[in-house]
MMTF fields as JSON, N, C-alpha, C and O atoms, coordinates in Angstrom:
{
  "mmtfVersion": "1.0.0",
  "mmtfProducer": "UNKNOWN",
  "numBonds": 339,
  "numAtoms": 340,
  "numGroups": 85,
  "numChains": 1,
  "numModels": 1,
  "chainsPerModel": [1],
  "groupsPerChain": [85],
  "chainIdList": ["A"],
  "bondAtomList": [4, 2, 8, 6, 12, 10, 16, 14, 20, 18, 24, 22, 28, 26, 32, 30, 36, 34, 40, 38, 44, 42, 48, 46, 52, 50, 56, 54, 60, 58, 64, 62, 68, 66, 72, 70, 76, 74, 80, 78, 84, 82, 88, 86, 92, 90, 96, 94, 100, 98, 104, 102, 108, 106, 112, 110, 116, 114, 120, 118, 124, 122, 128, 126, 132, 130, 136, 134, 140, 138, 144, 142, 148, 146, 152, 150, 156, 154, 160, 158, 164, 162, 168, 166, 172, 170, 176, 174, 180, 178, 184, 182, 188, 186, 192, 190, 196, 194, 200, 198, 204, 202, 208, 206, 212, 210, 216, 214, 220, 218, 224, 222, 228, 226, 232, 230, 236, 234, 240, 238, 244, 242, 248, 246, 252, 250, 256, 254, 260, 258, 264, 262, 268, 266, 272, 270, 276, 274, 280, 278, 284, 282, 288, 286, 292, 290, 296, 294, 300, 298, 304, 302, 308, 306, 312, 310, 316, 314, 320, 318, 324, 322, 328, 326, 332, 330, 336, 334],
  "bondOrderList": [1, 1, 1, 1, 1, 1, 1, 1, 1, 1, 1, 1, 1, 1, 1, 1, 1, 1, 1, 1, 1, 1, 1, 1, 1, 1, 1, 1, 1, 1, 1, 1, 1, 1, 1, 1, 1, 1, 1, 1, 1, 1, 1, 1, 1, 1, 1, 1, 1, 1, 1, 1, 1, 1, 1, 1, 1, 1, 1, 1, 1, 1, 1, 1, 1, 1, 1, 1, 1, 1, 1, 1, 1, 1, 1, 1, 1, 1, 1, 1, 1, 1, 1, 1],
  "groupList": [{"groupName": "MET", "atomNameList": ["N", "CA", "C", "O"], "elementList": ["N", "C", "C", "O"], "formalChargeList": [0, 0, 0, 0], "bondAtomList": [1, 0, 2, 1, 3, 2], "bondOrderList": [1, 1, 2], "singleLetterCode": "M", "chemCompType": "L-PEPTIDE LINKING"}, {"groupName": "ASP", "atomNameList": ["N", "CA", "C", "O"], "elementList": ["N", "C", "C", "O"], "formalChargeList": [0, 0, 0, 0], "bondAtomList": [1, 0, 2, 1, 3, 2], "bondOrderList": [1, 1, 2], "singleLetterCode": "D", "chemCompType": "L-PEPTIDE LINKING"}, {"groupName": "GLU", "atomNameList": ["N", "CA", "C", "O"], "elementList": ["N", "C", "C", "O"], "formalChargeList": [0, 0, 0, 0], "bondAtomList": [1, 0, 2, 1, 3, 2], "bondOrderList": [1, 1, 2], "singleLetterCode": "E", "chemCompType": "L-PEPTIDE LINKING"}, {"groupName": "PHE", "atomNameList": ["N", "CA", "C", "O"], "elementList": ["N", "C", "C", "O"], "formalChargeList": [0, 0, 0, 0], "bondAtomList": [1, 0, 2, 1, 3, 2], "bondOrderList": [1, 1, 2], "singleLetterCode": "F", "chemCompType": "L-PEPTIDE LINKING"}, {"groupName": "VAL", "atomNameList": ["N", "CA", "C", "O"], "elementList": ["N", "C", "C", "O"], "formalChargeList": [0, 0, 0, 0], "bondAtomList": [1, 0, 2, 1, 3, 2], "bondOrderList": [1, 1, 2], "singleLetterCode": "V", "chemCompType": "L-PEPTIDE LINKING"}, {"groupName": "THR", "atomNameList": ["N", "CA", "C", "O"], "elementList": ["N", "C", "C", "O"], "formalChargeList": [0, 0, 0, 0], "bondAtomList": [1, 0, 2, 1, 3, 2], "bondOrderList": [1, 1, 2], "singleLetterCode": "T", "chemCompType": "L-PEPTIDE LINKING"}, {"groupName": "LEU", "atomNameList": ["N", "CA", "C", "O"], "elementList": ["N", "C", "C", "O"], "formalChargeList": [0, 0, 0, 0], "bondAtomList": [1, 0, 2, 1, 3, 2], "bondOrderList": [1, 1, 2], "singleLetterCode": "L", "chemCompType": "L-PEPTIDE LINKING"}, {"groupName": "ALA", "atomNameList": ["N", "CA", "C", "O"], "elementList": ["N", "C", "C", "O"], "formalChargeList": [0, 0, 0, 0], "bondAtomList": [1, 0, 2, 1, 3, 2], "bondOrderList": [1, 1, 2], "singleLetterCode": "A", "chemCompType": "L-PEPTIDE LINKING"}, {"groupName": "SER", "atomNameList": ["N", "CA", "C", "O"], "elementList": ["N", "C", "C", "O"], "formalChargeList": [0, 0, 0, 0], "bondAtomList": [1, 0, 2, 1, 3, 2], "bondOrderList": [1, 1, 2], "singleLetterCode": "S", "chemCompType": "L-PEPTIDE LINKING"}, {"groupName": "PRO", "atomNameList": ["N", "CA", "C", "O"], "elementList": ["N", "C", "C", "O"], "formalChargeList": [0, 0, 0, 0], "bondAtomList": [1, 0, 2, 1, 3, 2], "bondOrderList": [1, 1, 2], "singleLetterCode": "P", "chemCompType": "L-PEPTIDE LINKING"}, {"groupName": "GLY", "atomNameList": ["N", "CA", "C", "O"], "elementList": ["N", "C", "C", "O"], "formalChargeList": [0, 0, 0, 0], "bondAtomList": [1, 0, 2, 1, 3, 2], "bondOrderList": [1, 1, 2], "singleLetterCode": "G", "chemCompType": "PEPTIDE LINKING"}, {"groupName": "ARG", "atomNameList": ["N", "CA", "C", "O"], "elementList": ["N", "C", "C", "O"], "formalChargeList": [0, 0, 0, 0], "bondAtomList": [1, 0, 2, 1, 3, 2], "bondOrderList": [1, 1, 2], "singleLetterCode": "R", "chemCompType": "L-PEPTIDE LINKING"}, {"groupName": "LYS", "atomNameList": ["N", "CA", "C", "O"], "elementList": ["N", "C", "C", "O"], "formalChargeList": [0, 0, 0, 0], "bondAtomList": [1, 0, 2, 1, 3, 2], "bondOrderList": [1, 1, 2], "singleLetterCode": "K", "chemCompType": "L-PEPTIDE LINKING"}, {"groupName": "HIS", "atomNameList": ["N", "CA", "C", "O"], "elementList": ["N", "C", "C", "O"], "formalChargeList": [0, 0, 0, 0], "bondAtomList": [1, 0, 2, 1, 3, 2], "bondOrderList": [1, 1, 2], "singleLetterCode": "H", "chemCompType": "L-PEPTIDE LINKING"}, {"groupName": "ASN", "atomNameList": ["N", "CA", "C", "O"], "elementList": ["N", "C", "C", "O"], "formalChargeList": [0, 0, 0, 0], "bondAtomList": [1, 0, 2, 1, 3, 2], "bondOrderList": [1, 1, 2], "singleLetterCode": "N", "chemCompType": "L-PEPTIDE LINKING"}],
  "groupTypeList": [0, 1, 2, 3, 4, 5, 4, 6, 7, 7, 5, 8, 9, 8, 8, 8, 7, 7, 9, 10, 5, 6, 7, 3, 6, 4, 4, 3, 10, 0, 7, 4, 4, 6, 3, 3, 6, 3, 11, 8, 0, 8, 12, 13, 6, 11, 12, 4, 14, 2, 7, 7, 11, 13, 14, 2, 0, 8, 7, 7, 1, 1, 9, 7, 7, 11, 1, 6, 8, 7, 10, 1, 4, 5, 8, 7, 8, 8, 9, 1, 11, 11, 10, 12, 9],
  "groupIdList": [1, 2, 3, 4, 5, 6, 7, 8, 9, 10, 11, 12, 13, 14, 15, 16, 17, 18, 19, 20, 21, 22, 23, 24, 25, 26, 27, 28, 29, 30, 31, 32, 33, 34, 35, 36, 37, 38, 39, 40, 41, 42, 43, 44, 45, 46, 47, 48, 49, 50, 51, 52, 53, 54, 55, 56, 57, 58, 59, 60, 61, 62, 63, 64, 65, 66, 67, 68, 69, 70, 71, 72, 73, 74, 75, 76, 77, 78, 79, 80, 81, 82, 83, 84, 85],
  "secStructList": [7, 2, 2, 2, 2, 2, 2, 2, 2, 2, 2, 7, 4, 4, 4, 7, 7, 7, 7, 7, 2, 2, 2, 2, 2, 2, 2, 2, 2, 2, 2, 2, 2, 2, 2, 2, 2, 2, 2, 2, 2, 2, 2, 2, 2, 2, 2, 2, 2, 2, 2, 2, 2, 2, 2, 2, 2, 2, 2, 2, 2, 7, 2, 2, 2, 2, 2, 2, 2, 2, 2, 2, 2, 2, 2, 6, 1, 7, 7, 7, 6, 6, 1, 7, 7],
  "xCoordList": [77.748, 78.513, 79.946, 80.872, 80.148, 81.491, 82.341, 83.551, 81.717, 82.455, 82.972, 84.076, 82.232, 82.638, 83.867, 84.782, 83.904, 85.041, 86.274, 87.37, 86.123, 87.235, 87.81, 89.029, 86.959, 87.411, 88.136, 89.17, 87.635, 88.309, 89.682, 90.648, 89.763, 91.03, 92.034, 93.227, 91.587, 92.485, 92.991, 94.104, 92.223, 92.63, 93.194, 93.495, 93.334, 93.869, 95.339, 96.091, 95.774, 97.169, 98.138, 99.324, 97.658, 98.537, 98.91, 99.869, 98.192, 98.507, 99.451, 99.737, 99.938, 100.866, 102.217, 102.547, 102.988, 104.248, 105.435, 106.581, 105.195, 106.282, 106.96, 106.278, 108.298, 109.002, 108.97, 108.838, 109.082, 108.978, 110.319, 111.373, 110.246, 111.437, 112.195, 113.426, 111.486, 112.143, 113.006, 114.125, 112.494, 113.271, 114.51, 115.577, 114.386, 115.536, 116.588, 117.777, 116.166, 117.126, 117.821, 119.009, 117.108, 117.723, 118.781, 119.884, 118.459, 119.414, 120.594, 121.738, 120.345, 121.427, 122.324, 123.546, 121.737, 122.524, 123.389, 124.542, 122.854, 123.641, 124.798, 125.89, 124.567, 125.634, 126.741, 127.92, 126.379, 127.387, 128.194, 129.419, 127.523, 128.214, 129.149, 130.284, 128.71, 129.559, 130.763, 131.85, 130.58, 131.7, 132.798, 133.966, 132.433, 133.429, 134.007, 135.187, 133.195, 133.674, 134.72, 135.765, 134.448, 135.401, 136.661, 137.759, 136.508, 137.683, 138.569, 139.791, 137.983, 138.743, 139.405, 140.568, 138.678, 139.237, 140.417, 141.42, 140.307, 141.398, 142.628, 143.751, 142.42, 143.541, 144.234, 145.463, 143.46, 144.044, 144.767, 145.842, 144.209, 144.879, 146.18, 147.161, 146.186, 147.409, 148.492, 149.657, 148.116, 149.071, 149.627, 150.83, 148.772, 149.208, 150.15, 151.167, 149.817, 150.654, 152.021, 153.047, 152.035, 153.292, 154.133, 155.35, 153.521, 154.261, 154.833, 155.963, 154.08, 154.575, 155.736, 156.721, 155.618, 156.714, 157.959, 159.078, 157.763, 158.89, 159.556, 160.784, 158.777, 159.333, 160.078, 161.128, 159.539, 160.178, 161.511, 162.491, 161.555, 162.799, 163.84, 165.024, 163.417, 164.378, 164.894, 166.053, 164.061, 164.513, 165.484, 166.414, 165.274, 166.171, 167.531, 168.549, 167.564, 168.811, 169.598, 170.826, 168.922, 169.572, 169.481, 168.399, 170.619, 170.546, 170.123, 169.469, 170.474, 170.075, 168.561, 167.952, 167.962, 166.507, 165.833, 164.759, 166.457, 165.898, 165.909, 164.936, 167.019, 167.103, 166.107, 165.489, 165.948, 165.008, 163.581, 162.802, 163.235, 161.871, 161.627, 160.514, 162.626, 162.461, 162.285, 161.515, 162.98, 162.826, 161.455, 160.91, 160.882, 159.549, 158.51, 157.554, 158.695, 157.717, 157.757, 156.706, 158.958, 159.031, 158.573, 157.962, 158.863, 158.429, 156.929, 156.329, 156.322, 154.885, 154.066, 152.836, 154.742, 153.993, 153.326, 153.772, 152.275, 151.524, 152.243, 152.995, 152.034, 152.676, 152.096, 150.984, 152.897, 152.392, 151.368, 151.048, 150.856, 149.754, 150.144, 149.268, 151.409, 151.837, 151.919, 152.157, 151.726, 151.737, 153.082, 153.213, 154.089, 155.403, 155.432, 154.893, 156.061, 156.128, 157.074, 157.231],
  "yCoordList": [90.019, 91.095, 91.088, 91.364, 90.781, 90.756, 89.648, 89.808, 88.54, 87.442, 87.854, 87.455, 88.625, 89.065, 89.973, 89.844, 90.879, 91.778, 90.982, 91.265, 89.998, 89.175, 88.376, 88.265, 87.827, 87.039, 87.945, 87.548, 89.14, 90.063, 90.475, 90.581, 90.7, 91.1, 89.96, 90.204, 88.734, 87.588, 87.291, 86.783, 87.585, 87.26, 88.466, 88.38, 89.559, 90.756, 90.545, 90.004, 90.957, 90.774, 91.641, 91.32, 92.715, 93.567, 92.929, 93.37, 91.912, 91.273, 90.088, 89.388, 89.848, 88.725, 89.075, 90.25, 88.06, 88.259, 88.292, 88.288, 88.323, 88.351, 89.715, 90.738, 89.752, 91.023, 91.899, 93.117, 91.337, 92.131, 92.553, 92.295, 93.211, 93.598, 94.725, 94.719, 95.68, 96.818, 96.378, 96.863, 95.473, 94.979, 94.23, 94.366, 93.446, 92.745, 93.728, 93.536, 94.775, 95.768, 96.501, 96.811, 96.779, 97.448, 96.547, 97.005, 95.282, 94.343, 94.126, 94.086, 93.988, 93.8, 95.034, 94.905, 96.216, 97.45, 97.539, 97.964, 97.148, 97.153, 96.164, 96.44, 95.015, 94.026, 94.571, 94.344, 95.278, 95.868, 96.931, 96.975, 97.773, 98.814, 98.178, 98.631, 97.152, 96.475, 95.81, 95.79, 95.266, 94.665, 95.705, 95.444, 96.873, 97.904, 98.471, 98.817, 98.566, 99.047, 98.1, 98.55, 96.802, 95.829, 95.768, 95.576, 95.931, 95.929, 97.124, 96.984, 98.29, 99.484, 99.334, 99.7, 98.802, 98.614, 97.65, 97.865, 96.604, 95.64, 96.291, 96.021, 97.147, 97.85, 98.771, 98.823, 99.487, 100.401, 99.631, 100.05, 98.53, 97.734, 97.134, 97.026, 96.747, 96.237, 97.31, 97.02, 98.55, 99.663, 99.913, 100.12, 99.896, 100.132, 99.019, 99.287, 97.785, 96.654, 96.75, 96.484, 97.124, 97.262, 98.397, 98.255, 99.504, 100.628, 100.254, 100.626, 99.534, 99.106, 98.138, 98.21, 97.236, 96.296, 97.03, 96.692, 98.028, 98.82, 99.593, 99.628, 100.205, 100.925, 99.983, 100.337, 98.805, 97.829, 97.372, 97.23, 97.141, 96.706, 97.823, 97.556, 99.072, 100.172, 100.417, 100.797, 100.21, 100.36, 99.239, 99.456, 98.05, 96.937, 97.158, 96.706, 97.841, 98.115, 99.242, 99.251, 100.195, 101.383, 101.355, 101.557, 101.105, 101.035, 102.353, 102.332, 103.5, 104.793, 104.96, 105.482, 104.524, 104.613, 103.688, 104.006, 102.534, 101.597, 102.212, 102.084, 102.888, 103.535, 104.681, 104.874, 105.44, 106.561, 106.064, 106.641, 104.983, 104.472, 103.88, 103.98, 103.273, 102.74, 103.875, 103.739, 104.999, 106.156, 106.779, 107.28, 106.762, 107.312, 106.506, 107.064, 105.216, 104.362, 104.614, 104.686, 104.752, 104.955, 106.345, 106.512, 107.359, 108.711, 108.896, 109.771, 108.079, 108.2, 107.383, 107.424, 106.625, 105.801, 106.678, 107.793, 106.168, 106.943, 106.945, 106.014, 107.957, 107.998, 106.926, 106.44, 106.567, 105.567, 106.196, 107.376, 105.436, 105.893, 107.0, 107.714, 107.159, 108.198, 109.563, 110.562, 109.628, 110.899, 111.277, 112.339, 110.422, 110.705, 110.248, 109.189, 111.039, 110.617, 109.476, 109.017],
  "zCoordList": [85.123, 84.538, 85.055, 84.293, 86.328, 86.892, 86.27, 86.106, 85.931, 85.306, 83.941, 83.57, 83.19, 81.86, 81.951, 81.137, 82.918, 83.096, 83.508, 83.026, 84.382, 84.827, 83.667, 83.536, 82.834, 81.693, 80.71, 80.175, 80.454, 79.536, 80.087, 79.331, 81.372, 81.963, 81.903, 81.719, 82.051, 82.041, 80.64, 80.497, 79.607, 78.241, 77.5, 76.31, 78.179, 77.547, 77.18, 77.99, 75.981, 75.584, 76.405, 76.488, 77.001, 77.797, 79.125, 79.758, 79.568, 80.837, 80.66, 81.631, 79.451, 79.256, 79.869, 80.035, 80.2, 80.884, 79.92, 80.369, 78.638, 77.659, 77.689, 77.639, 77.769, 77.924, 76.677, 76.798, 75.516, 74.311, 73.755, 74.337, 72.61, 71.865, 72.558, 72.577, 73.119, 73.755, 74.936, 75.104, 75.742, 76.88, 76.406, 77.005, 75.345, 74.793, 74.308, 74.561, 73.616, 73.115, 74.257, 74.157, 75.327, 76.479, 77.112, 77.411, 77.317, 77.914, 76.976, 77.43, 75.698, 74.73, 74.683, 74.609, 74.724, 74.747, 75.991, 75.911, 77.132, 78.362, 78.265, 78.76, 77.631, 77.465, 76.569, 76.839, 75.518, 74.622, 75.368, 75.252, 76.123, 76.894, 77.912, 78.063, 78.605, 79.584, 78.931, 79.509, 77.732, 77.013, 76.788, 77.078, 76.276, 76.018, 77.317, 77.37, 78.351, 79.641, 80.232, 80.702, 80.211, 80.739, 79.885, 80.408, 78.584, 77.713, 78.014, 78.066, 78.213, 78.553, 79.923, 80.091, 80.896, 82.229, 82.181, 82.861, 81.396, 81.266, 80.662, 81.087, 79.672, 79.041, 80.039, 80.089, 80.823, 81.809, 82.914, 83.345, 83.374, 84.397, 83.865, 84.6, 82.595, 81.996, 81.977, 82.247, 81.658, 81.648, 83.046, 83.203, 84.058, 85.429, 85.882, 86.52, 85.558, 85.929, 85.249, 85.875, 83.984, 83.248, 83.82, 83.938, 84.172, 84.762, 86.126, 86.441, 86.929, 88.234, 88.072, 88.807, 87.114, 86.867, 86.379, 86.765, 85.535, 85.034, 86.176, 86.254, 87.052, 88.204, 89.148, 89.684, 89.345, 90.216, 89.632, 90.363, 88.328, 87.689, 87.706, 87.913, 87.491, 87.505, 88.918, 89.088, 89.93, 91.315, 91.684, 92.461, 91.134, 91.415, 90.752, 91.276, 89.614, 88.907, 89.548, 89.469, 90.181, 90.73, 92.262, 92.812, 92.969, 94.443, 95.086, 96.129, 94.499, 95.063, 94.997, 95.931, 93.913, 93.786, 94.785, 95.296, 95.074, 96.042, 97.433, 98.176, 97.798, 99.11, 99.213, 100.26, 98.136, 98.126, 98.295, 99.053, 97.582, 97.698, 99.081, 99.596, 99.69, 101.047, 102.04, 102.99, 101.846, 102.714, 102.579, 103.563, 101.389, 101.198, 101.958, 102.495, 102.001, 102.68, 104.176, 104.813, 104.757, 106.202, 106.605, 107.661, 105.77, 106.122, 105.941, 106.566, 105.092, 104.849, 105.833, 105.796, 106.728, 107.665, 108.718, 108.992, 109.29, 110.269, 111.614, 111.904, 112.434, 113.75, 114.656, 114.45, 115.683, 116.62, 117.554, 117.411, 118.496, 119.336, 120.31, 120.799, 120.6, 121.534, 120.866, 121.545, 119.552, 118.859, 118.271, 117.662, 118.444, 117.883, 116.431, 116.109, 115.538, 114.133, 113.909, 112.778]
}
């Protein structure tokens, strides 16, 4: 009797390792979502890069803006170890 149960369990279609249609649709859906996510991220990074390049070019054209931006960097630096700003 035990052999019959073992044989039925081994030949049962539910024990097959085939992933099926639902798993394929889930993976395909995730791939589509990732495609749009990466496309959006690329667009936003392009905008940030263009804005940084524009700010850099405008600072290079205007010496007062260059001095102001250099002052911002030094004032925003952290204090040294003795506690002096």
